[in-house]
């Protein structure tokens, strides 16, 4: 076996000295380069870490004395066997500085990631020295100025360049086109302007082109269809293109995702897009597209997400769409579609979301909708739909959003929905539903919004009510009767309570005072009697109170003046009596007040905000006196008068007893 030692022994002395000399030079050079990398990193830290940042704390200057490879242990630094920096990954650190020219000294870099570091300023030209780079990610920063395209010209190995969400300006750089290995180019979320260069059709290996969220204009180049390897194309959002979708895009046979939403597109959807057999996501929302859906789109056999919302599309859903079996999301809302919702939609095995609101769909929803067990969202509001609610909507226990408002639905709510514990939002107002409200609706652990107003629901609310996430409970304009359950006080996160225009009786539950997050309470136009609980003043976030058009017969609690943000107080058309509390004078936020048509008496307080309101707010209170009237009787309701009489009589009897005992 020939060892390194035996080779040295057999070498002539002159050659042996020469070998050692070369070895030492190489060793010295390697050591010098590693020290150069160390110094470059320290310069980077000095420049990138701003005055208000404390990042890169383990990048110590005195580390050089311990080892020539000490910098390889810095956070985010990776070195090769010669202690040269080959990867720099500094992510999610608020540095607030700039990238200095010394970054060009790290000429062995293969990977450069400066992600979400609040870095600013222009990119230094010295980055052009980093010719070995394969990946650059400088996204989510504040880099600005015209993009220096010359820095990438010699990066022949570059595969990924991501500058998303910065502040670059000027025209799109064309220098990237010369990089034959480039697979992903993301320049979105900046302020690039002008047109998409025709040169962008000459990329040889590009798989992702993301130019969304800029200020681009002009026509979308049909020549982009030459990018035979392209899989992801993002062109939408804040770009304002002229014209429509190039029909040539139907030749992008490798395309998986096409996103041109919010890009000012006009015209019709090209039927040629149906040739994109691998496309799984199509975003064309928020444009000005017109015409009918091409039946040829049924060729999108891999399509999972279809978003054509917020356009001006017309016609019916083509029957050929029965072939789109992989759809999980259908967004067609805010268009002018007509006709029925096809039954085959309920046969899509993976359908999770159906959002077709604000159209002109008619007839009934498919009776089997939801039977696939995957449905999470149904929003069909603002159409002309009729019939009953399909009972299988929550078959898989995954339904979270049920939004059916402003249609012509009839019948009662299926019992199955009353047991759907996954529901977060139920909005079925302004239909023709009848029957009782499922008790389960009031005991759902995830439910935040329950809005059932404008229907024909009857019966009583359940005695048991819970729900730690309830924020809005709106049941107004129905025919609900019985008492308001005290358990409503268990909805401790409730912000909005609207029960007006029903047939509730009994009193206002004292437990409402537990609703400390409550901002709006409206129980007007019912048959409530008894007191206004003074404890309602504990709901200190209240802005709106309307208890009008009932038969409340107590005095007005002065504690209401403790509500700091109360803006609207309507207690009109009740049987309230006694004096108007003078404390209301201090409610500076009160903008709407109505105490009309009650039995208030006594003097109108002269020093309060009534002087800023019209006389109509006190109309129908004949026993109220102006401040300058000499004699002003105080009239109370019978129960209070009786209580005061009893109290007075007891006081007289007590005085007589004391007098008799003292005399005796």
CSV table of N, CA and C in Angstrom, one decimal, residues 2-23:
chain,number,residue,atom,x,y,z
A,2,UNK,N,0.6,2.1,-0.9
A,2,UNK,CA,1.4,3.4,-1.0
A,2,UNK,C,0.7,4.5,-0.2
A,3,UNK,N,1.3,5.0,0.8
A,3,UNK,CA,0.7,6.0,1.6
A,3,UNK,C,1.3,7.4,1.2
A,4,UNK,N,0.6,8.4,1.7
A,4,UNK,CA,1.1,9.8,1.4
A,4,UNK,C,2.5,9.9,1.9
A,5,UNK,N,2.8,9.3,3.0
A,5,UNK,CA,4.2,9.5,3.6
A,5,UNK,C,5.2,8.8,2.7
A,6,UNK,N,4.9,7.6,2.2
A,6,UNK,CA,5.9,6.9,1.3
A,6,UNK,C,6.1,7.7,0.0
A,7,UNK,N,5.1,8.4,-0.5
A,7,UNK,CA,5.3,9.2,-1.7
A,7,UNK,C,6.3,10.3,-1.4
A,8,UNK,N,6.1,11.0,-0.3
A,8,UNK,CA,7.0,12.1,0.1
A,8,UNK,C,8.4,11.6,0.2
A,9,UNK,N,8.6,10.4,0.8
A,9,UNK,CA,10.0,9.8,1.0
A,9,UNK,C,10.7,9.6,-0.4
A,10,UNK,N,9.9,9.1,-1.3
A,10,UNK,CA,10.5,8.7,-2.6
A,10,UNK,C,10.7,9.9,-3.6
A,11,UNK,N,10.1,11.0,-3.2
A,11,UNK,CA,10.3,12.2,-4.0
A,11,UNK,C,11.7,12.8,-3.9
A,12,UNK,N,12.3,13.3,-4.9
A,12,UNK,CA,13.6,14.0,-4.8
A,12,UNK,C,13.4,15.2,-3.9
A,13,UNK,N,14.4,15.6,-3.2
A,13,UNK,CA,14.3,16.7,-2.3
A,13,UNK,C,13.8,18.0,-2.9
A,14,UNK,N,14.2,18.3,-4.1
A,14,UNK,CA,13.8,19.6,-4.8
A,14,UNK,C,12.3,19.6,-5.0
A,15,UNK,N,11.8,18.4,-5.6
A,15,UNK,CA,10.4,18.3,-5.8
A,15,UNK,C,9.6,18.3,-4.6
A,16,UNK,N,10.2,17.7,-3.5
A,16,UNK,CA,9.5,17.6,-2.2
A,16,UNK,C,9.3,19.0,-1.7
A,17,UNK,N,10.3,19.9,-1.8
A,17,UNK,CA,10.2,21.2,-1.3
A,17,UNK,C,9.2,22.0,-2.1
A,18,UNK,N,9.2,21.8,-3.4
A,18,UNK,CA,8.2,22.4,-4.2
A,18,UNK,C,6.8,22.0,-3.9
A,19,UNK,N,6.6,20.7,-3.6
A,19,UNK,CA,5.3,20.2,-3.2
A,19,UNK,C,4.8,20.9,-2.0
A,20,UNK,N,5.7,21.0,-1.0
A,20,UNK,CA,5.3,21.6,0.3
A,20,UNK,C,5.0,23.1,0.1
A,21,UNK,N,5.7,23.7,-0.8
A,21,UNK,CA,5.5,25.1,-1.1
A,21,UNK,C,4.1,25.3,-1.7
A,22,UNK,N,3.8,24.5,-2.6
A,22,UNK,CA,2.4,24.6,-3.2
A,22,UNK,C,1.3,24.3,-2.2
A,23,UNK,N,1.6,23.3,-1.4
A,23,UNK,CA,0.6,22.9,-0.4
A,23,UNK,C,0.4,24.0,0.6
